[in-house]
Short mmCIF file of C-alpha atoms in Angstrom, two decimals:
data_model
loop_
_atom_site.label_atom_id
_atom_site.label_comp_id
_atom_site.label_asym_id
_atom_site.label_seq_id
_atom_site.Cartn_x
_atom_site.Cartn_y
_atom_site.Cartn_z
CA MET A 1 56.55 -21.14 119.19
CA ASN A 2 55.02 -23.43 116.62
CA LYS A 3 52.57 -21.17 114.80
CA PRO A 4 50.41 -23.52 112.76
CA GLU A 5 49.28 -22.98 109.21
CA LEU A 6 45.63 -21.94 108.91
CA LEU A 7 44.22 -24.01 106.04
CA ALA A 8 40.90 -23.05 104.49
CA PRO A 9 38.49 -24.71 102.04
CA ALA A 10 38.09 -23.29 98.53
CA GLY A 11 35.02 -24.59 96.73
CA ASN A 12 35.48 -22.13 93.87
CA LEU A 13 37.74 -19.28 92.79
CA GLU A 14 35.85 -16.60 94.71
CA LYS A 15 36.00 -18.62 97.94
CA LEU A 16 39.72 -19.19 97.39
CA LYS A 17 40.38 -15.49 97.11
CA MET A 18 38.19 -14.63 100.09
CA ALA A 19 39.83 -17.27 102.28
CA LEU A 20 43.31 -15.95 101.54
CA ILE A 21 42.36 -12.28 101.80
CA TYR A 22 40.66 -12.89 105.17
CA GLY A 23 43.80 -14.50 106.57
CA ALA A 24 44.27 -18.14 105.58
CA ASP A 25 47.86 -19.25 105.06
CA ALA A 26 46.82 -21.87 102.53
CA VAL A 27 43.80 -23.29 100.76
CA TYR A 28 42.78 -26.74 99.58
CA LEU A 29 40.74 -27.17 96.43
CA GLY A 30 39.58 -29.78 93.99
CA GLY A 31 39.62 -30.02 90.24
CA GLN A 32 36.81 -31.54 88.25
CA SER A 33 38.20 -35.05 88.72
CA PHE A 34 39.52 -37.24 91.55
CA GLY A 35 38.18 -35.17 94.46
CA LEU A 36 35.69 -36.07 97.21
CA ARG A 37 33.41 -33.06 96.67
CA ALA A 38 31.87 -33.71 93.26
CA PHE A 39 28.98 -31.33 94.01
CA SER A 40 31.00 -28.27 94.99
CA ASP A 41 31.73 -25.90 92.09
CA ASN A 42 35.31 -27.17 91.80
CA PHE A 43 37.97 -25.75 89.51
CA SER A 44 38.52 -25.95 85.77
CA GLU A 45 42.14 -26.17 84.68
CA SER A 46 42.32 -22.44 83.95
CA GLU A 47 40.68 -21.59 87.29
CA MET A 48 43.09 -23.87 89.13
CA LYS A 49 46.06 -22.12 87.53
CA GLU A 50 44.60 -18.74 88.42
CA GLY A 51 43.89 -19.81 92.00
CA ILE A 52 47.39 -21.18 92.53
CA SER A 53 48.92 -18.02 91.05
CA PHE A 54 46.74 -15.84 93.28
CA ALA A 55 47.84 -17.76 96.37
CA HIS A 56 51.49 -17.47 95.40
CA SER A 57 51.13 -13.74 94.73
CA LEU A 58 50.25 -13.37 98.43
CA GLY A 59 53.06 -15.66 99.56
CA LYS A 60 50.56 -18.40 100.40
CA LYS A 61 49.97 -22.00 99.34
CA ALA A 62 47.42 -24.09 97.46
CA TYR A 63 46.95 -27.83 97.85
CA ILE A 64 44.90 -29.96 95.45
CA THR A 65 42.62 -32.79 96.58
CA VAL A 66 43.14 -36.08 94.73
CA ASN A 67 41.51 -38.07 97.50
CA VAL A 68 38.97 -40.35 95.83
CA PHE A 69 39.22 -44.12 96.14
CA PRO A 70 39.46 -44.89 92.42
CA HIS A 71 38.39 -48.06 90.66
CA ASN A 72 40.40 -49.52 87.80
CA GLU A 73 38.61 -47.49 85.13
CA ASP A 74 39.44 -44.26 86.98
CA LEU A 75 43.19 -44.76 86.78
CA ALA A 76 43.66 -44.19 83.06
CA ALA A 77 43.27 -40.40 83.31
CA LEU A 78 45.22 -40.06 86.56
CA PRO A 79 48.82 -39.61 85.27
CA ALA A 80 47.92 -36.73 82.94
CA TYR A 81 45.91 -35.04 85.68
CA LEU A 82 48.76 -35.30 88.17
CA GLN A 83 51.20 -33.87 85.65
CA PHE A 84 48.88 -30.92 85.05
CA ILE A 85 48.67 -30.21 88.81
CA TRP A 86 52.45 -30.35 89.09
CA GLN A 87 52.98 -28.03 86.12
CA ALA A 88 50.33 -25.63 87.46
CA GLY A 89 52.55 -25.06 90.48
CA ALA A 90 50.51 -26.67 93.26
CA ASP A 91 52.21 -26.83 96.65
CA GLY A 92 51.05 -30.38 97.30
CA ILE A 93 48.32 -32.94 96.65
CA ILE A 94 46.07 -34.65 99.19
CA ILE A 95 45.77 -38.41 98.66
CA SER A 96 43.70 -41.16 100.31
CA ASP A 97 44.50 -44.20 98.21
CA ALA A 98 47.79 -46.11 98.16
CA GLY A 99 47.41 -46.72 94.41
CA VAL A 100 47.11 -43.00 93.72
CA TYR A 101 50.12 -42.41 95.98
CA ARG A 102 52.16 -44.92 94.00
CA VAL A 103 51.29 -43.25 90.68
CA ALA A 104 51.92 -39.76 92.05
CA ARG A 105 55.34 -40.70 93.41
CA GLU A 106 56.28 -41.99 89.96
CA ILE A 107 54.67 -39.28 87.79
CA THR A 108 55.33 -36.20 89.95
CA PRO A 109 58.38 -37.01 92.09
CA GLY A 110 58.94 -33.42 93.18
CA LEU A 111 55.38 -32.73 94.32
CA PRO A 112 54.77 -32.86 98.10
CA LEU A 113 52.30 -35.62 98.99
CA HIS A 114 49.82 -35.19 101.84
CA ILE A 115 47.88 -38.17 103.20
CA SER A 116 44.15 -37.43 103.60
CA THR A 117 42.08 -37.96 106.72
CA GLN A 118 40.23 -40.55 104.60
CA ALA A 119 43.30 -42.79 104.90
CA ASN A 120 42.36 -43.40 108.57
CA ASN A 121 45.65 -42.69 110.31
CA THR A 122 44.86 -43.22 113.99
CA ASN A 123 48.23 -44.31 115.40
CA TRP A 124 51.90 -43.39 115.25
CA SER A 125 52.90 -46.54 113.37
CA SER A 126 50.63 -45.82 110.39
CA VAL A 127 51.84 -42.22 110.27
CA LEU A 128 55.45 -43.44 110.42
CA PHE A 129 54.65 -45.81 107.53
CA TRP A 130 53.72 -42.84 105.34
CA GLN A 131 56.76 -40.90 106.54
CA GLU A 132 59.02 -43.78 105.47
CA LEU A 133 57.35 -43.75 102.05
CA GLY A 134 58.22 -40.07 101.63
CA ALA A 135 54.95 -38.30 102.49
CA ARG A 136 55.35 -34.66 103.50
CA ARG A 137 52.24 -34.49 105.69
CA VAL A 138 49.51 -36.65 107.23
CA VAL A 139 46.00 -35.31 107.89
CA LEU A 140 45.08 -37.17 111.05
CA ALA A 141 41.81 -39.09 111.45
CA ARG A 142 39.02 -37.16 113.15
CA GLU A 143 38.66 -39.94 115.72
CA LEU A 144 41.89 -39.00 117.55
CA SER A 145 42.05 -37.31 120.92
CA LEU A 146 44.47 -34.53 121.75
CA ALA A 147 46.42 -37.03 123.86
CA ASP A 148 46.66 -39.38 120.86
CA ILE A 149 48.02 -36.53 118.73
CA GLY A 150 50.65 -35.80 121.37
CA VAL A 151 51.91 -39.40 121.26
CA ILE A 152 52.08 -39.34 117.44
CA ARG A 153 53.95 -36.02 117.44
CA LYS A 154 56.70 -37.52 119.62
CA LYS A 155 57.12 -40.57 117.35
CA VAL A 156 57.24 -39.02 113.88
CA ASN A 157 59.07 -36.27 112.03
CA LEU A 158 56.70 -35.07 109.32
CA GLU A 159 53.97 -32.44 109.20
CA LEU A 160 50.70 -33.19 111.01
CA GLU A 161 47.37 -31.63 110.07
CA ALA A 162 44.00 -31.90 111.82
CA PHE A 163 40.50 -30.49 111.46
CA ILE A 164 39.58 -27.76 113.94
CA HIS A 165 36.25 -26.49 112.60
CA GLY A 166 33.32 -27.63 110.45
CA ALA A 167 30.99 -30.51 109.73
CA MET A 168 31.63 -33.94 111.22
CA CYS A 169 30.95 -37.24 109.45
CA ILE A 170 29.13 -40.09 111.19
CA SER A 171 31.32 -42.63 109.43
CA TYR A 172 34.88 -43.54 110.31
CA SER A 173 37.07 -40.71 108.98
CA GLY A 174 34.47 -40.11 106.28
CA ARG A 175 34.55 -43.63 104.83
CA CYS A 176 30.85 -44.19 104.15
CA LEU A 177 28.70 -46.70 102.22
CA LEU A 178 25.26 -45.28 103.10
CA SER A 179 25.06 -42.90 100.16
CA ASN A 180 25.93 -45.61 97.65
CA TYR A 181 23.43 -48.01 99.20
CA PHE A 182 20.51 -45.57 99.24
CA THR A 183 21.12 -43.54 96.09
CA GLY A 184 23.87 -45.14 94.02
CA ARG A 185 26.06 -42.08 94.62
CA ASP A 186 29.45 -43.21 95.93
CA ALA A 187 30.70 -41.07 98.82
CA ASN A 188 34.17 -42.52 98.40
CA ARG A 189 34.30 -41.25 94.83
CA GLY A 190 33.05 -37.76 95.62
CA GLU A 191 29.26 -38.01 95.28
CA CYS A 192 27.94 -38.22 98.85
CA ALA A 193 24.20 -37.57 99.17
CA GLN A 194 24.61 -36.96 102.95
CA PRO A 195 22.10 -39.59 104.17
CA CYS A 196 23.45 -38.96 107.68
CA ARG A 197 21.34 -35.78 107.67
CA TRP A 198 18.07 -37.54 106.76
CA LYS A 199 15.23 -38.30 109.16
CA TYR A 200 14.79 -41.95 110.15
CA ALA A 201 12.06 -44.01 111.82
CA LEU A 202 11.56 -47.72 112.57
CA GLN A 203 9.35 -49.89 110.34
CA GLU A 204 8.54 -53.53 111.11
CA GLU A 205 8.73 -55.87 108.10
CA LYS A 206 5.14 -57.21 108.32
CA ARG A 207 3.56 -53.83 109.00
CA PRO A 208 4.60 -51.66 106.03
CA GLY A 209 3.66 -48.03 106.26
CA GLN A 210 3.61 -48.05 110.06
CA TYR A 211 6.48 -46.01 111.44
CA PHE A 212 7.52 -46.37 115.03
CA PRO A 213 9.50 -43.89 117.11
CA VAL A 214 13.19 -44.59 117.47
CA VAL A 215 13.36 -42.43 120.57
CA GLU A 216 10.62 -41.87 123.13
CA ASP A 217 7.94 -39.30 122.27
CA ASP A 218 9.29 -38.60 118.78
CA ARG A 219 7.91 -39.83 115.47
CA GLY A 220 11.33 -39.82 113.87
CA THR A 221 14.93 -39.01 114.58
CA TYR A 222 18.11 -37.86 112.88
CA ILE A 223 20.11 -40.70 114.40
CA PHE A 224 23.27 -40.07 112.34
CA ASN A 225 23.31 -36.27 112.49
CA SER A 226 26.44 -34.91 114.20
CA LYS A 227 27.02 -31.46 115.62
CA ASP A 228 29.68 -29.31 113.96
CA LEU A 229 33.26 -29.23 115.21
CA CYS A 230 34.50 -26.02 116.87
CA LEU A 231 37.81 -25.82 118.72
CA LEU A 232 38.11 -22.06 119.07
CA GLY A 233 38.11 -22.40 122.87
CA HIS A 234 41.05 -24.83 122.83
CA LEU A 235 43.61 -23.14 120.57
CA PRO A 236 46.41 -23.11 123.18
CA GLU A 237 46.19 -26.89 123.64
CA LEU A 238 46.09 -27.43 119.88
CA ILE A 239 49.03 -25.15 119.19
CA ASN A 240 51.11 -26.78 121.91
CA SER A 241 50.24 -30.27 120.63
CA GLY A 242 52.69 -29.80 117.77
CA LEU A 243 50.16 -29.77 114.94
CA ASN A 244 51.54 -28.01 111.86
CA SER A 245 48.27 -27.21 110.13
CA PHE A 246 44.77 -26.33 111.39
CA LYS A 247 42.17 -27.32 108.83
CA ILE A 248 38.71 -25.80 108.35
CA GLU A 249 36.08 -28.01 106.71
CA GLY A 250 33.68 -26.59 104.13
CA ARG A 251 34.37 -26.66 100.38
CA MET A 252 30.59 -26.74 99.84
CA LYS A 253 29.90 -23.96 102.35
CA SER A 254 29.18 -20.34 101.41
CA VAL A 255 31.71 -17.57 100.84
CA HIS A 256 30.29 -15.90 103.98
CA TYR A 257 31.07 -19.03 106.01
CA VAL A 258 34.63 -19.27 104.68
CA ALA A 259 35.51 -15.62 105.23
CA THR A 260 33.99 -15.45 108.71
CA VAL A 261 35.55 -18.65 110.07
CA VAL A 262 38.96 -17.80 108.63
CA LYS A 263 38.90 -14.30 110.08
CA VAL A 264 38.00 -15.57 113.56
CA TYR A 265 40.71 -18.23 113.69
CA ARG A 266 43.29 -15.89 112.13
CA GLU A 267 42.71 -13.31 114.85
CA ALA A 268 42.70 -15.94 117.59
CA ILE A 269 45.90 -17.68 116.45
CA ASP A 270 47.71 -14.36 116.07
CA ALA A 271 46.52 -13.17 119.49
CA TYR A 272 47.88 -16.30 121.13
CA ALA A 273 51.19 -16.04 119.26
CA ASP A 274 51.61 -12.40 120.32
CA ALA A 275 50.93 -12.98 124.03
CA PRO A 276 50.31 -16.61 125.06
CA GLU A 277 50.16 -15.78 128.77
CA LYS A 278 47.38 -13.21 128.21
CA PHE A 279 45.32 -15.18 125.69
CA GLN A 280 41.57 -15.31 126.21
CA VAL A 281 38.84 -16.30 123.78
CA LYS A 282 36.96 -13.12 122.97
CA GLN A 283 33.20 -13.09 123.08
CA GLU A 284 33.15 -11.33 119.73
CA TRP A 285 34.88 -14.36 118.15
CA LYS A 286 32.22 -16.68 119.58
CA ASP A 287 29.50 -14.35 118.32
CA GLU A 288 31.00 -14.37 114.82
CA LEU A 289 30.78 -18.16 114.64
CA GLU A 290 27.07 -17.93 115.50
CA LYS A 291 26.45 -15.60 112.55
CA ILE A 292 27.28 -18.20 109.91
CA SER A 293 25.15 -21.19 108.91
CA HIS A 294 26.06 -24.04 111.26
CA ARG A 295 24.79 -26.79 113.51
CA ALA A 296 25.33 -26.70 117.27
CA TYR A 297 29.01 -27.04 118.12
CA THR A 298 31.02 -29.87 119.66
CA THR A 299 34.69 -30.57 120.37
CA GLY A 300 34.38 -33.96 118.67
CA PHE A 301 36.85 -36.63 119.81
CA TYR A 302 39.57 -34.28 121.06
CA PHE A 303 38.85 -34.46 124.80
CA ASN A 304 36.57 -37.46 125.34
CA LYS A 305 34.70 -40.18 123.52
CA THR A 306 31.66 -38.83 121.72
CA SER A 307 28.20 -39.41 123.16
CA ALA A 308 24.58 -38.48 122.55
CA GLU A 309 25.56 -34.93 123.49
CA ASP A 310 27.52 -34.68 120.25
CA GLN A 311 24.52 -35.58 118.07
CA ILE A 312 21.41 -33.67 116.99
CA TYR A 313 18.42 -36.03 117.08
CA GLY A 314 15.55 -33.60 116.58
CA SER A 315 16.40 -31.80 113.32
CA SER A 316 18.88 -31.56 110.47
CA SER A 317 18.39 -27.82 110.04
CA TYR A 318 21.11 -25.23 110.36
CA MET A 319 21.12 -22.09 112.49
CA GLN A 320 22.57 -18.64 111.83
CA SER A 321 22.01 -15.14 113.15
CA HIS A 322 23.08 -13.18 110.04
CA GLU A 323 22.87 -13.46 106.27
CA PHE A 324 25.26 -12.22 103.59
CA ILE A 325 23.74 -9.51 101.38
CA GLY A 326 26.54 -7.76 99.51
CA LEU A 327 30.22 -7.71 98.58
CA VAL A 328 32.27 -4.51 98.29
CA LYS A 329 33.89 -4.35 94.86
CA ALA A 330 35.42 -0.86 95.14
CA TYR A 331 35.54 2.17 97.46
CA ASP A 332 36.19 5.84 96.66
CA SER A 333 37.81 7.54 99.66
CA HIS A 334 37.06 11.00 98.22
CA THR A 335 33.30 10.53 97.95
CA GLY A 336 32.86 7.87 100.64
CA LEU A 337 30.91 5.76 98.16
CA ALA A 338 31.27 2.00 97.79
CA VAL A 339 30.35 -0.13 94.78
CA ILE A 340 28.62 -3.24 96.06
CA GLU A 341 27.62 -6.45 94.33
CA GLN A 342 24.23 -7.51 95.66
CA ARG A 343 24.03 -11.09 97.00
CA ASN A 344 20.62 -10.90 98.65
CA ASN A 345 17.67 -8.54 98.43
CA MET A 346 18.45 -5.33 100.37
CA LYS A 347 16.47 -2.18 101.06
CA THR A 348 17.02 1.35 102.30
CA GLY A 349 16.35 1.71 105.99
CA GLU A 350 17.89 -1.64 106.90
CA GLU A 351 20.54 -1.92 109.60
CA ILE A 352 23.58 -3.75 108.26
CA GLU A 353 26.98 -4.88 109.50
CA ILE A 354 30.18 -4.61 107.48
CA MET A 355 32.85 -7.27 107.98
CA GLN A 356 36.28 -6.38 106.63
CA PRO A 357 39.47 -8.39 106.11
CA GLY A 358 41.96 -7.50 108.82
CA GLN A 359 39.79 -4.71 110.25
CA PRO A 360 37.09 -4.43 112.95
CA ASN A 361 33.46 -4.80 111.92
CA PHE A 362 31.11 -1.83 112.07
CA SER A 363 27.37 -1.23 111.63
CA GLN A 364 25.33 1.38 109.81
CA LYS A 365 21.96 1.95 108.16
CA ILE A 366 21.39 1.81 104.40
CA GLU A 367 20.23 5.38 103.82
CA ILE A 368 20.69 5.82 100.05
CA MET A 369 21.32 3.46 97.15
CA TYR A 370 21.98 4.10 93.48
CA ASN A 371 21.72 1.59 90.65
CA GLU A 372 24.24 1.19 87.85
CA PHE A 373 22.58 4.10 86.00
CA ASN A 374 23.12 6.38 89.02
CA GLU A 375 19.37 6.39 89.74
CA LEU A 376 18.07 6.45 93.32
CA ILE A 377 16.52 3.11 94.31
CA ASP A 378 14.83 1.85 97.48
CA VAL A 379 15.52 -1.82 96.92
CA ALA A 380 18.16 -3.92 95.15
CA PRO A 381 16.30 -7.09 94.14
CA HIS A 382 18.43 -8.48 91.31
CA PRO A 383 21.11 -11.11 91.96
CA GLN A 384 24.62 -9.63 91.64
CA GLN A 385 23.20 -6.22 90.80
CA LEU A 386 25.85 -3.49 91.16
CA ILE A 387 24.77 -0.68 93.45
CA THR A 388 26.48 2.32 95.03
CA MET A 389 25.95 3.57 98.56
CA PRO A 390 27.69 5.88 101.04
CA MET A 391 29.62 4.18 103.84
CA LYS A 392 30.02 5.48 107.38
CA LYS A 393 33.67 4.42 107.39
CA ALA A 394 36.26 3.56 104.77
CA VAL A 395 35.91 -0.03 103.60
CA ALA A 396 38.32 -2.40 101.92
CA GLU A 397 37.65 -4.32 98.75
CA TYR A 398 36.14 -7.74 99.56
CA SER A 399 34.37 -6.41 102.65
CA MET A 400 31.05 -8.17 103.22
CA LEU A 401 27.67 -6.67 104.06
CA ARG A 402 25.31 -8.74 106.19
CA ARG A 403 22.15 -8.27 108.24
CA ARG A 404 20.52 -10.00 111.16
CA VAL A 405 18.11 -12.75 110.08
#
C-alpha cells in the first residue's frame, strides 16, 4: 500500500521538533529570505542547520521553502542562499518561480526540487512539464478535485503532494494582489496582510460614510473568508489516489496546533495502513481537531465545486475548545514529578488534560505546584516559568498540558 508522507509546517525550531516528535515524517520551513511567510518566526542559518540535523537524527526529512516570486533585485542574493541550503543538508527546496528553478538547477544540481502549490499546477500536462525538467515533486493546486488528482497520477511519474488540512486562500492557489493593493505588503513575496479575513461593506461613491449591507440583514460581511480544510474523514480515498505526501498548512499557527493536528493524522494514517478493511474515523480524532484554534471545516475542492457553504460570512474569528498551558520538559519516574514550562496562567484546582506524543491523552487536577525555588505556589503567572507538579501517570518529554476554554 502507498503510505503517504505526513508533512508538517515548522514556523520555528520548537514547532519543528514538536511536529517530528508527534509523528510527522517531514517538515517544511523557511529561512529569513525567499519564503512566503515573512511574518512567521522563520529560521536563522544556525537554526536551519539544527532543525535539519534534528530531523535527520530521527530518520526524517526537512524541506526548505524558496517559493517567493522574486523581482530582479531579489535575485542577487539567491545563489549564495541556495548553496547554503544545499550544504546544510536539506532534503529538498520548494519553488514557485521558473526563474528560481533555473538558478537552483544550475547552482545546486543535486538538490531535489519541489514545485509549490503557488505554481498553479491544475492539469497533467503542466505536471509532466515539471517532470521533464527534472522536478522531484509537484505540490498540486488546491483547486483540484480528487478525480483530477487521479487523472494526473496516471499520466505522470513523479511525487505528488497535496494539502489535507489547514487554512484555505480565497485567491487562486494563493496568488493574491489584495494585500499589496490595500497595504503595500506583497503576498507573493511573503508579506500577506490577510485582507481576505477583513470585514467588508458596500459604499456608494456619492454617499461617503454610508455603508450598505452586502447580504440581507447584515451591516457587513466577510465575503472572502474561507472555512478551513479538513480531510480526516476521507483518508482512504486520499491514500488510494496515489498521493505521495499529505501536507498540513500552518507555519504561522501555534505549537499546540501543529502537535495536535500531526498526532491525529499520524494515528489515522497508521490505523488505515494496519487494517484498511476495518478503518473508521474515531470520534476522539474529530474531538482533537476541535480543541485547536480553527475556523469551521470544509473539504474544499476535493469532492465538488465550492459554494457559499464553504465560506464564513458572519465573522473572521476562530473557535477552539482548549488552550495550551504548559510543556513537559522532564519527568522523574521515581518521584512522579514533572518539570513544566508554563505557557499560560495556571492555578491549583484546575482540571487539565495531558496530550503525549505516541500515547493516549489523560486528565487530572492540578493539586500541588512548586516554583523553581521548590516553594509551594497556587498560581503560575509568569510566561515560561518553570514549575514542578506531581502527575497521575508517567509523562513523556514534550507532552502538552491544556485546559478547556
